[in-house]
């Protein structure tokens, strides 16, 4: 509607592309009411009226409006609409948005992102011109100030350059490529999935720690579907790409044999985590295996069947492919030294025919099959009433196979590289992390795949393989030589499942563990076997004569007593962080078959050097073996780590080992009663189910773990008669570990409150005027001295350590802040004396803003690091 003569002039004109405000309609050019050009508002209205008929005149009017009031936002916005150059439009939009954060203006600005703003001619008269270099009336008085500023700039530029260089160098580091080849869509995709997960978890840990020699590690994944032809094509592809430093794979014997000649011809090392066929590594000095091979497995299975189970006849059922035939042949060759192989039966498409054939023979069975064939065979045999012992190769030694059998698990004896109840501390934490991440317990393939990854990267690190200074062919050859050099315990790689080193044929030198079912899970068999390295010909002769040593080919084995061990914690108290001691009260039980020397244990971390078990509370010996229950209450010690203090986690351990028998003679594993309990149960007192184990003020118990590990020396320590002394003396230890964390909030409130008061007082010093004398400087100096005293008081509860703990960095950050406040106060006084009042005011404002920003940055750093 047209505006009448009596209509008031709108105070604020409508913005471009926006309707007029309510009550303020647009006024067409032919009906606009004349106004006096005496304000920015009226000038802007006139410019709007002329914007279509005479845009140049409209821009001139807007320039006059801005000369009248440079802070009039609508004039800037309309001028941005009328100019034709993007740089000038960006200039006007920036000024408009600085005056009023309007969303439409911001969208227009962002559309011109990257355009350098330039003032339009109409606005140049209102834009402040550049200032000339000031002439210093007293250059001598400013010499020191200039030097200080220059030094600060040099330091800032240097640090910034170093940071940029570091960031760029890390971003441009060439990665180390590792190829993984498995049958992800093959015969056992679940096993291949565990294999890939194990490698990826290991890779995540390596890259989180900075990679290898400063290089990130990247995984190249290939699926050969367990098909030899596909394996050949993938091997040729890996050679053509020429990226992979080494290969992890292949998953089964047939595909490994197909790819091996290609890798050997190209000079690419390969480590298989699961192909057990002996011919894989026998035929190539470029192929290694991170688990035992079929020859080792056959020897152990044969001795276990004959000497432990007392079996003199067996029937072998095997898969009719390379892996199954290799395992069958190796076992048959070994077992014929002890008994008779009645029949060898390949698996057909009809498992019932195999079951009928085995049932007719009526002898114990050895299964050399994969899980998909093993499950129906075992169920079929048990359903048919066949109650003979069933032995299985490592392909069946998995929790998933056991769970798939349901109730058909009686008299089952399986070989495996990994028994869950005998995992070491690091391996147990890895298994727990794996289960949290993937929702199921790891198969042994995940562990051996991780070992295959880590042993290769271990050689790269320890042999300083350059990757940048040499060709990849040279790096591969040095890697192959480094793997071959891992040939005994003395230079073994400390892998997840124990020391990893290779035989002359490239297969991992490791014992075969045997697991049986307790009805709910797989547990270590009560008798295990281990390799025997005779310390002397006389010792070997005596062992063979009394039957403790068993010869099989060029290998010697001996029985190892397995002790099922359990700890039930009652109380943890009296923690002394200065000397690393604490009091633990707990029940300990031992279950075993065989000699009672298994119960002759010592606590290696007891404060009292000769702490003994004493008389058992219960001592029962029957057909199933011996059960002994003890109660132990004493002080123990452990080394503490305080780098994260006061956000530290500490581990309170009790560690036992046999006094006289080595790891080749006795091993302590976690009892199934402990495995069956939920994790939170371990934090309840065994003496009072209503109480927790923790009685340490200001600390919280978060978890309890129980695990075994093997420790010792690669030297015989002068005892040449000890079992295994040929390669050193090692002992099996069993550890109960309680993790505690400091109750941080009460600790911080108690110890940091004085520091918070100092922070507030020091901040006030920035609001003093330069003319207020020496008070601000005194406040800053006092804050520095008081902080040093507080820091000494807080850290007095720690032992003498050579490193800086986390809390100290916070105190040091405040000392630097207080010192900066003192310097700022002195600089402000200097600026006032030199009559640079505006510079002094800007410095004061910046310091008052920068102070809390600095504190927030320190707090954010702590939250990121320890939150």
mmCIF file of N, CA and C in Angstrom, residues 576-616:
data_model
loop_
_atom_site.group_PDB
_atom_site.id
_atom_site.type_symbol
_atom_site.label_atom_id
_atom_site.label_comp_id
_atom_site.label_asym_id
_atom_site.label_seq_id
_atom_site.Cartn_x
_atom_site.Cartn_y
_atom_site.Cartn_z
ATOM 1 N N UNK A 576 51.227 -48.697 51.633
ATOM 2 C CA UNK A 576 52.280 -47.694 51.836
ATOM 3 C C UNK A 576 52.904 -47.410 50.477
ATOM 4 N N UNK A 577 52.525 -46.283 49.888
ATOM 5 C CA UNK A 577 53.010 -45.988 48.538
ATOM 6 C C UNK A 577 54.487 -45.622 48.516
ATOM 7 N N UNK A 578 55.040 -45.213 49.646
ATOM 8 C CA UNK A 578 56.455 -44.815 49.654
ATOM 9 C C UNK A 578 57.381 -46.013 49.483
ATOM 10 N N UNK A 579 57.049 -47.127 50.141
ATOM 11 C CA UNK A 579 57.922 -48.305 49.994
ATOM 12 C C UNK A 579 57.265 -49.428 49.196
ATOM 13 N N UNK A 580 56.049 -49.182 48.653
ATOM 14 C CA UNK A 580 55.407 -50.147 47.769
ATOM 15 C C UNK A 580 54.951 -51.421 48.449
ATOM 16 N N UNK A 581 54.522 -51.344 49.710
ATOM 17 C CA UNK A 581 54.077 -52.531 50.428
ATOM 18 C C UNK A 581 52.592 -52.427 50.768
ATOM 19 N N UNK A 582 51.995 -53.572 51.063
ATOM 20 C CA UNK A 582 50.565 -53.639 51.369
ATOM 21 C C UNK A 582 50.293 -54.978 52.047
ATOM 22 N N UNK A 583 49.154 -55.060 52.716
ATOM 23 C CA UNK A 583 48.753 -56.281 53.417
ATOM 24 C C UNK A 583 47.641 -56.958 52.622
ATOM 25 N N UNK A 584 47.792 -58.277 52.407
ATOM 26 C CA UNK A 584 46.772 -59.052 51.696
ATOM 27 C C UNK A 584 46.415 -60.288 52.511
ATOM 28 N N UNK A 585 45.122 -60.548 52.590
ATOM 29 C CA UNK A 585 44.586 -61.723 53.278
ATOM 30 C C UNK A 585 43.749 -62.479 52.254
ATOM 31 N N UNK A 586 44.032 -63.788 52.055
ATOM 32 C CA UNK A 586 43.328 -64.531 51.015
ATOM 33 C C UNK A 586 43.370 -66.023 51.297
ATOM 34 N N UNK A 587 42.397 -66.732 50.701
ATOM 35 C CA UNK A 587 42.413 -68.189 50.666
ATOM 36 C C UNK A 587 43.123 -68.629 49.381
ATOM 37 N N UNK A 588 43.905 -69.697 49.491
ATOM 38 C CA UNK A 588 44.608 -70.277 48.344
ATOM 39 C C UNK A 588 44.335 -71.773 48.319
ATOM 40 N N UNK A 589 43.915 -72.297 47.155
ATOM 41 C CA UNK A 589 43.761 -73.737 47.053
ATOM 42 C C UNK A 589 44.514 -74.271 45.843
ATOM 43 N N UNK A 590 44.964 -75.509 45.960
ATOM 44 C CA UNK A 590 45.733 -76.202 44.928
ATOM 45 C C UNK A 590 45.089 -77.551 44.668
ATOM 46 N N UNK A 591 44.864 -77.874 43.390
ATOM 47 C CA UNK A 591 44.333 -79.170 42.992
ATOM 48 C C UNK A 591 45.309 -79.805 42.010
ATOM 49 N N UNK A 592 45.677 -81.058 42.258
ATOM 50 C CA UNK A 592 46.669 -81.687 41.388
ATOM 51 C C UNK A 592 46.620 -83.196 41.553
ATOM 52 N N UNK A 593 47.188 -83.873 40.584
ATOM 53 C CA UNK A 593 47.452 -85.298 40.692
ATOM 54 C C UNK A 593 48.958 -85.474 40.664
ATOM 55 N N UNK A 594 49.459 -86.468 41.381
ATOM 56 C CA UNK A 594 50.889 -86.691 41.398
ATOM 57 C C UNK A 594 51.518 -86.274 42.714
ATOM 58 N N UNK A 595 52.820 -86.056 42.705
ATOM 59 C CA UNK A 595 53.553 -85.814 43.954
ATOM 60 C C UNK A 595 53.154 -84.502 44.633
ATOM 61 N N UNK A 596 53.283 -84.494 45.973
ATOM 62 C CA UNK A 596 52.889 -83.333 46.755
ATOM 63 C C UNK A 596 53.919 -82.197 46.684
ATOM 64 N N UNK A 597 54.998 -82.395 45.975
ATOM 65 C CA UNK A 597 55.930 -81.269 45.794
ATOM 66 C C UNK A 597 55.276 -80.117 45.052
ATOM 67 N N UNK A 598 54.136 -80.377 44.417
ATOM 68 C CA UNK A 598 53.402 -79.301 43.745
ATOM 69 C C UNK A 598 52.959 -78.236 44.732
ATOM 70 N N UNK A 599 52.761 -78.610 46.005
ATOM 71 C CA UNK A 599 52.312 -77.657 47.021
ATOM 72 C C UNK A 599 53.463 -76.988 47.751
ATOM 73 N N UNK A 600 54.684 -77.290 47.371
ATOM 74 C CA UNK A 600 55.846 -76.663 48.016
ATOM 75 C C UNK A 600 56.141 -75.342 47.300
ATOM 76 N N UNK A 601 55.397 -74.301 47.667
ATOM 77 C CA UNK A 601 55.497 -73.027 46.960
ATOM 78 C C UNK A 601 56.061 -71.949 47.880
ATOM 79 N N UNK A 602 56.571 -70.924 47.287
ATOM 80 C CA UNK A 602 57.037 -69.722 47.988
ATOM 81 C C UNK A 602 56.410 -68.499 47.339
ATOM 82 N N UNK A 603 56.305 -67.417 48.128
ATOM 83 C CA UNK A 603 55.749 -66.165 47.618
ATOM 84 C C UNK A 603 56.918 -65.239 47.305
ATOM 85 N N UNK A 604 57.155 -65.041 46.019
ATOM 86 C CA UNK A 604 58.372 -64.355 45.613
ATOM 87 C C UNK A 604 58.331 -62.859 45.901
ATOM 88 N N UNK A 605 57.148 -62.297 46.149
ATOM 89 C CA UNK A 605 57.067 -60.858 46.431
ATOM 90 C C UNK A 605 56.622 -60.581 47.863
ATOM 91 N N UNK A 606 56.785 -61.565 48.755
ATOM 92 C CA UNK A 606 56.464 -61.349 50.160
ATOM 93 C C UNK A 606 57.552 -60.484 50.809
ATOM 94 N N UNK A 607 57.124 -59.604 51.717
ATOM 95 C CA UNK A 607 58.103 -58.797 52.452
ATOM 96 C C UNK A 607 58.977 -59.703 53.307
ATOM 97 N N UNK A 608 58.365 -60.696 53.920
ATOM 98 C CA UNK A 608 59.127 -61.695 54.672
ATOM 99 C C UNK A 608 59.721 -62.688 53.684
ATOM 100 N N UNK A 609 61.045 -62.809 53.613
ATOM 101 C CA UNK A 609 61.675 -63.578 52.531
ATOM 102 C C UNK A 609 61.273 -65.045 52.491
ATOM 103 N N UNK A 610 60.977 -65.666 53.643
ATOM 104 C CA UNK A 610 60.735 -67.101 53.671
ATOM 105 C C UNK A 610 59.305 -67.402 54.116
ATOM 106 N N UNK A 611 58.353 -66.669 53.576
ATOM 107 C CA UNK A 611 56.952 -66.895 53.923
ATOM 108 C C UNK A 611 56.503 -68.250 53.378
ATOM 109 N N UNK A 612 55.963 -69.066 54.262
ATOM 110 C CA UNK A 612 55.517 -70.410 53.884
ATOM 111 C C UNK A 612 53.997 -70.520 54.003
ATOM 112 N N UNK A 613 53.458 -71.565 53.376
ATOM 113 C CA UNK A 613 52.021 -71.773 53.420
ATOM 114 C C UNK A 613 51.534 -72.237 54.793
ATOM 115 N N UNK A 614 52.339 -72.988 55.489
ATOM 116 C CA UNK A 614 51.892 -73.538 56.754
ATOM 117 C C UNK A 614 51.012 -74.756 56.545
ATOM 118 N N UNK A 615 50.295 -75.152 57.597
ATOM 119 C CA UNK A 615 49.426 -76.318 57.518
ATOM 120 C C UNK A 615 48.148 -75.981 56.754
ATOM 121 N N UNK A 616 47.686 -76.872 55.901
ATOM 122 C CA UNK A 616 46.453 -76.585 55.150
ATOM 123 C C UNK A 616 45.222 -76.615 56.046
#
